Coordinates of N, CA and C in Angstrom, one line a residue:
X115 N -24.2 8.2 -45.5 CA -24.4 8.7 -44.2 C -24.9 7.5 -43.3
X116 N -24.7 7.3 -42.5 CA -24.6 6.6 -41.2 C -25.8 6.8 -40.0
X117 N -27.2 6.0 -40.1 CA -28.2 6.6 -39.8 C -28.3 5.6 -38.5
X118 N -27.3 4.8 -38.3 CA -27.4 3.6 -37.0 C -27.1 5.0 -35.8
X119 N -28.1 4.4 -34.6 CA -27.9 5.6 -33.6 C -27.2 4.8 -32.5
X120 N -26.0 6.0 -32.2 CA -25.1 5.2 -30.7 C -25.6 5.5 -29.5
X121 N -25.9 4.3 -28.7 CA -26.5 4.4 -27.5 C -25.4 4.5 -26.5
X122 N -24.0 4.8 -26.9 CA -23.5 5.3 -25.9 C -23.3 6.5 -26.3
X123 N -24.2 7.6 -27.3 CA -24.2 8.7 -27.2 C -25.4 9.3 -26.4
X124 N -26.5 8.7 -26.6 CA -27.3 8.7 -25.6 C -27.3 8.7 -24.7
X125 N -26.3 7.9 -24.1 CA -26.2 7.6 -23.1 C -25.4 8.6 -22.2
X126 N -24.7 8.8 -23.3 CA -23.7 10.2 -22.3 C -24.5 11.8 -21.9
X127 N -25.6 11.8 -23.3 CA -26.5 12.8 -23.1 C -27.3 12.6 -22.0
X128 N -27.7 11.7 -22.1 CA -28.9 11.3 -20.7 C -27.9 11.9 -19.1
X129 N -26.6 11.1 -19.4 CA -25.8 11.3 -18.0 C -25.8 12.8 -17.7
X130 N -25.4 13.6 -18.7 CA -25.2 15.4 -19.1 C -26.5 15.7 -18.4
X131 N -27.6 15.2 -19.0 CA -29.1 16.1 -18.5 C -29.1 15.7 -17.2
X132 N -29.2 14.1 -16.6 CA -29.4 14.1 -15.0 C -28.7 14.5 -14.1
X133 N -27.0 15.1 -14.6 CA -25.9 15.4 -13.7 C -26.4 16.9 -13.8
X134 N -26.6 17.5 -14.7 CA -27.3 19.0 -14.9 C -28.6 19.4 -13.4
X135 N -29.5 18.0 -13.7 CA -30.3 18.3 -13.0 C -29.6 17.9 -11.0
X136 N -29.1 17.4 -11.3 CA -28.1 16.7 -10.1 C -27.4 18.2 -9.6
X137 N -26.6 19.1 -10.1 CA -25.8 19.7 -9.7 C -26.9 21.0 -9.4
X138 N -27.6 20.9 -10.2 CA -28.5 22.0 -10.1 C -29.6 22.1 -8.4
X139 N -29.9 21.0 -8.1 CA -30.0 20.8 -6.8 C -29.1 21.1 -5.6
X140 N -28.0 20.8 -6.1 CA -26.6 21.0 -5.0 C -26.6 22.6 -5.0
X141 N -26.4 22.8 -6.1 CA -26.1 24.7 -6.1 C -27.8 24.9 -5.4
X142 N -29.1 25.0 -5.5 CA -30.1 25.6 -4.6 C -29.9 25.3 -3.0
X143 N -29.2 23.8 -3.0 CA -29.2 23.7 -1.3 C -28.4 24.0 -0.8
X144 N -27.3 24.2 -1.4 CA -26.1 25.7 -1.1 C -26.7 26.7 -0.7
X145 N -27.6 27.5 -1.9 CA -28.0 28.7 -1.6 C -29.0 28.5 -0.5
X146 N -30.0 27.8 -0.2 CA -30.4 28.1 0.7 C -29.8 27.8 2.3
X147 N -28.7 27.2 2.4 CA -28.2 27.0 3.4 C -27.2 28.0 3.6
X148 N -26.6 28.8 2.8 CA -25.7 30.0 2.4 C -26.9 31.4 3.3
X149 N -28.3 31.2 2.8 CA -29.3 32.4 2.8 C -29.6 32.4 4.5
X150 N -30.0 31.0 4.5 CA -30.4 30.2 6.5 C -29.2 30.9 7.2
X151 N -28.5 30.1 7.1 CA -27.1 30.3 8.2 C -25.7 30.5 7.4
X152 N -25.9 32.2 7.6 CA -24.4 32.9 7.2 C -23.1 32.3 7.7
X153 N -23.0 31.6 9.0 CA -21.7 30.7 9.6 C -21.7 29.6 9.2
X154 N -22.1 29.3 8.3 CA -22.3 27.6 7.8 C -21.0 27.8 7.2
X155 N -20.7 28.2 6.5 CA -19.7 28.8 5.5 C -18.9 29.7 6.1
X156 N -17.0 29.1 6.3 CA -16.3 29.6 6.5 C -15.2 30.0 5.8
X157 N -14.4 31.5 5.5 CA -13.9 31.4 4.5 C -12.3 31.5 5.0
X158 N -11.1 30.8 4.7 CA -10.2 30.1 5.7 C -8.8 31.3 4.9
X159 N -8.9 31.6 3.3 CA -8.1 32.7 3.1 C -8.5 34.0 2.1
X160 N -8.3 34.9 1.9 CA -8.9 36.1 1.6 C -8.6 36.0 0.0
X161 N -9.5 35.8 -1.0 CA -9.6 35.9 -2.5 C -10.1 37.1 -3.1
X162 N -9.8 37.1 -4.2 CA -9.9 38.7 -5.2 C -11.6 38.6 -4.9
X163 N -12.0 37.7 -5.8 CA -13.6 37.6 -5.8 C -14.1 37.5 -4.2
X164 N -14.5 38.1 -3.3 CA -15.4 37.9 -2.4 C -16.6 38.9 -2.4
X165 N -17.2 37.7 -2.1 CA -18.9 38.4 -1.5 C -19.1 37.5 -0.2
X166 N -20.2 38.7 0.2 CA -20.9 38.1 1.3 C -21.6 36.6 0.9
X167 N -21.6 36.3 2.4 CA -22.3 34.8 2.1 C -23.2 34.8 1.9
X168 N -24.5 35.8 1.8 CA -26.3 35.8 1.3 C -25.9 36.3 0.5
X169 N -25.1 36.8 -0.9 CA -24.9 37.2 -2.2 C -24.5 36.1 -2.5
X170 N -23.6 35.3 -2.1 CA -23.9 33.7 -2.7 C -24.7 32.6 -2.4
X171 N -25.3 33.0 -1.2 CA -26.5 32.0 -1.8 C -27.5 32.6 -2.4
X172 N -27.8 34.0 -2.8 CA -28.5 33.9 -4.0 C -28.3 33.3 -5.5
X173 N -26.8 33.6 -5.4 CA -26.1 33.2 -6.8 C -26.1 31.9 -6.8
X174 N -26.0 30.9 -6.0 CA -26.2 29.4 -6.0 C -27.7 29.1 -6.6
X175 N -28.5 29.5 -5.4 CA -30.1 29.6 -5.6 C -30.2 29.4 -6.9
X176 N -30.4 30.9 -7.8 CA -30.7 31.1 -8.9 C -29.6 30.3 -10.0
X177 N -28.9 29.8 -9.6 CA -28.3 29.2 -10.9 C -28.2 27.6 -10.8
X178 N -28.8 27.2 -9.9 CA -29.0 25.8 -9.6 C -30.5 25.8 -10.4
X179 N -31.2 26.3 -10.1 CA -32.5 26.9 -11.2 C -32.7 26.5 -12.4
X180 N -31.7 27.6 -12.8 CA -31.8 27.6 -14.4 C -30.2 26.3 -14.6
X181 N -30.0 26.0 -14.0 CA -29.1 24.2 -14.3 C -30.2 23.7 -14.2
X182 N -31.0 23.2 -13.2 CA -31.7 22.2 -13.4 C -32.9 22.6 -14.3
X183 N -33.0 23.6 -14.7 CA -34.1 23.5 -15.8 C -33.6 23.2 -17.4
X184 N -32.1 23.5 -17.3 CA -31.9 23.2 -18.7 C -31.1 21.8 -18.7
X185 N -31.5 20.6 -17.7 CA -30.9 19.7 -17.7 C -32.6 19.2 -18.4
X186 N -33.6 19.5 -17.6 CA -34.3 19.0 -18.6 C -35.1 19.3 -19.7
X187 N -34.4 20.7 -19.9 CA -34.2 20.6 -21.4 C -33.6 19.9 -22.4
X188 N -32.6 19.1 -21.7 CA -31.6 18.4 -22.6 C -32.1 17.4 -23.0
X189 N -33.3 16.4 -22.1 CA -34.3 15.6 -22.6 C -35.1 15.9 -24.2
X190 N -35.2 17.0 -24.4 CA -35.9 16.9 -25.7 C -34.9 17.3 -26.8
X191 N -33.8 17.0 -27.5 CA -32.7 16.5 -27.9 C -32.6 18.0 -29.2
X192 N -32.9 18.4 -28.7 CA -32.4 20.1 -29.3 C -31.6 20.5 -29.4
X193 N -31.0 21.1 -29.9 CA -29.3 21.5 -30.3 C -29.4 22.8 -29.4
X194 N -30.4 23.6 -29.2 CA -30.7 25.0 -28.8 C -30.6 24.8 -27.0
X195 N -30.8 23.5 -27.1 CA -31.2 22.9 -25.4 C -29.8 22.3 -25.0
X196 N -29.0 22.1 -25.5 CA -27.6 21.3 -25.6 C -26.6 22.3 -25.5
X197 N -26.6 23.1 -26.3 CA -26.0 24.5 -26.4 C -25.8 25.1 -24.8
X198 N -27.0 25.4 -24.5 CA -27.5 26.1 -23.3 C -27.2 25.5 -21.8
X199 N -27.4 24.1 -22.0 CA -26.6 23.1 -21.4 C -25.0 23.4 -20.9
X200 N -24.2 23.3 -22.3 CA -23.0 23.5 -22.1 C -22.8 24.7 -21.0
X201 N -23.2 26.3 -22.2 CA -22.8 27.3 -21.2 C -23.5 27.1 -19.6
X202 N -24.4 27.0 -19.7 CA -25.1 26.8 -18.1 C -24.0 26.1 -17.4
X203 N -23.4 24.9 -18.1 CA -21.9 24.1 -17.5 C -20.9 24.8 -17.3
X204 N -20.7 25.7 -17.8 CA -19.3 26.4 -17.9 C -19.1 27.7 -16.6
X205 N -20.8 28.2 -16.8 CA -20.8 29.3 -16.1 C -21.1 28.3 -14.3
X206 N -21.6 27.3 -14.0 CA -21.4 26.9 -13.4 C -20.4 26.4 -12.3
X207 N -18.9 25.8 -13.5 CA -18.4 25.3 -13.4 C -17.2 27.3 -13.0
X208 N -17.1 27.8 -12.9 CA -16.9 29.1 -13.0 C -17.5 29.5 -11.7
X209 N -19.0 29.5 -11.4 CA -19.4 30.0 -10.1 C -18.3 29.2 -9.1
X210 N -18.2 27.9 -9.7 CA -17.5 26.7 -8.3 C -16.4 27.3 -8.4
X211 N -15.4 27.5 -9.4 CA -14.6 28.1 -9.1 C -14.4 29.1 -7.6
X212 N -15.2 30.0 -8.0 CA -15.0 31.0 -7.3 C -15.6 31.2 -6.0
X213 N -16.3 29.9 -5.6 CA -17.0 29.4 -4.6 C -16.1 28.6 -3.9
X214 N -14.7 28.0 -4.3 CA -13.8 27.9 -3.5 C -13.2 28.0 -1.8
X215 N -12.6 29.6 -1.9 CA -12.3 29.5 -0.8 C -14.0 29.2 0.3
X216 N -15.2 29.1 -0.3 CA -15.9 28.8 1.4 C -16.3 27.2 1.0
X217 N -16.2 26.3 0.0 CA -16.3 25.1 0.2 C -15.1 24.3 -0.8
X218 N -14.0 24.0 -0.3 CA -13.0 23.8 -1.5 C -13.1 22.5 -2.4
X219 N -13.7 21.3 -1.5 CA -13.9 19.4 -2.0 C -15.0 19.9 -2.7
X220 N -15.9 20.4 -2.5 CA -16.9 20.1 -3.0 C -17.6 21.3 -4.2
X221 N -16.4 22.4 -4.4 CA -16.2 23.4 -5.5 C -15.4 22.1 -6.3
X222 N -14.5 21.5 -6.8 CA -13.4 20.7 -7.3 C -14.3 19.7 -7.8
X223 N -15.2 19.2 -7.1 CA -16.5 17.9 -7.8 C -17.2 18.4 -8.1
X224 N -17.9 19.7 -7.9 CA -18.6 20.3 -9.0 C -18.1 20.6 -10.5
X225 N -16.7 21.0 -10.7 CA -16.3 21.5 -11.4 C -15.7 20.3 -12.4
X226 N -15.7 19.6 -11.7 CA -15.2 18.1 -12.4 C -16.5 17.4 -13.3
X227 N -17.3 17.5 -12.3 CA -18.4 17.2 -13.1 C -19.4 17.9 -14.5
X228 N -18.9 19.6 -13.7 CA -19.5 20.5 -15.1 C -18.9 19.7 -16.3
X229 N -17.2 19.7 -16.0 CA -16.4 19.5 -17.6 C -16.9 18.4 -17.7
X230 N -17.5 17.3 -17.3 CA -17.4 15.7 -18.0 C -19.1 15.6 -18.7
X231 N -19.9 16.9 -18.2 CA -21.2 17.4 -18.5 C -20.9 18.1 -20.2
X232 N -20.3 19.0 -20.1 CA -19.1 19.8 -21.4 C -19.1 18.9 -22.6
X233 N -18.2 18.1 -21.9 CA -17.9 16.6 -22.7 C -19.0 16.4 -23.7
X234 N -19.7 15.5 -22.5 CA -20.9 14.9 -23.2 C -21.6 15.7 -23.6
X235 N -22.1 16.9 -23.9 CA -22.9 17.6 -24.4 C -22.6 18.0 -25.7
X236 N -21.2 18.2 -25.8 CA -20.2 17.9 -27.2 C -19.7 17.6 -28.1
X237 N -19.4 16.4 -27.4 CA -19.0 14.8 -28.1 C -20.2 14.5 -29.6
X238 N -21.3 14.7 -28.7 CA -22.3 13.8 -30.0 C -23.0 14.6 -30.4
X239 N -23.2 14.5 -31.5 CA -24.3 15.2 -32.2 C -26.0 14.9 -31.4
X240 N -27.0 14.9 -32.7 CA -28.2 14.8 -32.5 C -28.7 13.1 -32.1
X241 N -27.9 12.4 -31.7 CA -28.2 11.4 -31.2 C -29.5 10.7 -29.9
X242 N -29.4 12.0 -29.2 CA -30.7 11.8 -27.9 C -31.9 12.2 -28.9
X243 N -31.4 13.0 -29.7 CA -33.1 13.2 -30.7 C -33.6 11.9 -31.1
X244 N -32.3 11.7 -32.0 CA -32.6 10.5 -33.5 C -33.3 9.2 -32.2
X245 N -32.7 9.0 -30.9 CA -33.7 7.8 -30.5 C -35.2 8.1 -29.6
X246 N -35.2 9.2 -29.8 CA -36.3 9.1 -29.3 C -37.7 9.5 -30.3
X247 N -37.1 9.7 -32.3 CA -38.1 9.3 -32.8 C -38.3 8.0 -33.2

């Protein structure tokens, strides 16, 4: 077994936790600029999924939240914290989706970035643990 640690796995974990904590900020200042001013957000063609614009920025709000809390969870190299990570990415990458028609560039970089978050969360095993005993 192979007990040398790759620091470009760490490295990709580290990226996963700060982009986690990164997007997680973006989705709260959504919501609260979603909650402030209902015309900030315009929606340009009529999709299956719609809500009001204060029903999504609550949903921003609160899920930018719990992203940036389990981004630093990902700091303490837990499989249970990595896991959680992912889905938080997925369901994330899913709200952008469907947050679409009211912001379309910047639903497409979120979602870009969930999957490369995905990735790295993935890709390596217990590597962020093994260097930080």
């Amino acid at each position: 077994m192979d007990t040398q640690r790759s620091s470009w796995a760490v490295g990709y974990e580290a990226f996963a936790a700060i982009m986690l904590m990164v997007i997680g900020v973006f989705h709260v200042i959504a919501g609260i600029v979603a909650l402030v001013e209902d015309q900030f957000f315009v929606v340009g063609q009529k999709w299956v999924f719609q809500f009001d614009v204060t029903t999504w920025g609550w949903i921003h709000l609160l899920l930018g939240i719990v992203v940036f809390v389990s981004g630093i969870g990902i700091f303490s190299g837990n499989v249970a914290a990595r896991t959680v990570g992912v889905i938080v990415a997925a369901v994330s990458a899913i709200a952008s989706f469907l947050w679409l028609p009211y912001y379309p560039v910047w639903s497409v970089l979120i979602i870009a970035l969930d999957v490369a978050i995905i990735w790295a969360l993935t890709i390596h095993g217990r590597d962020i643990a093994n260097e930080s005993v």
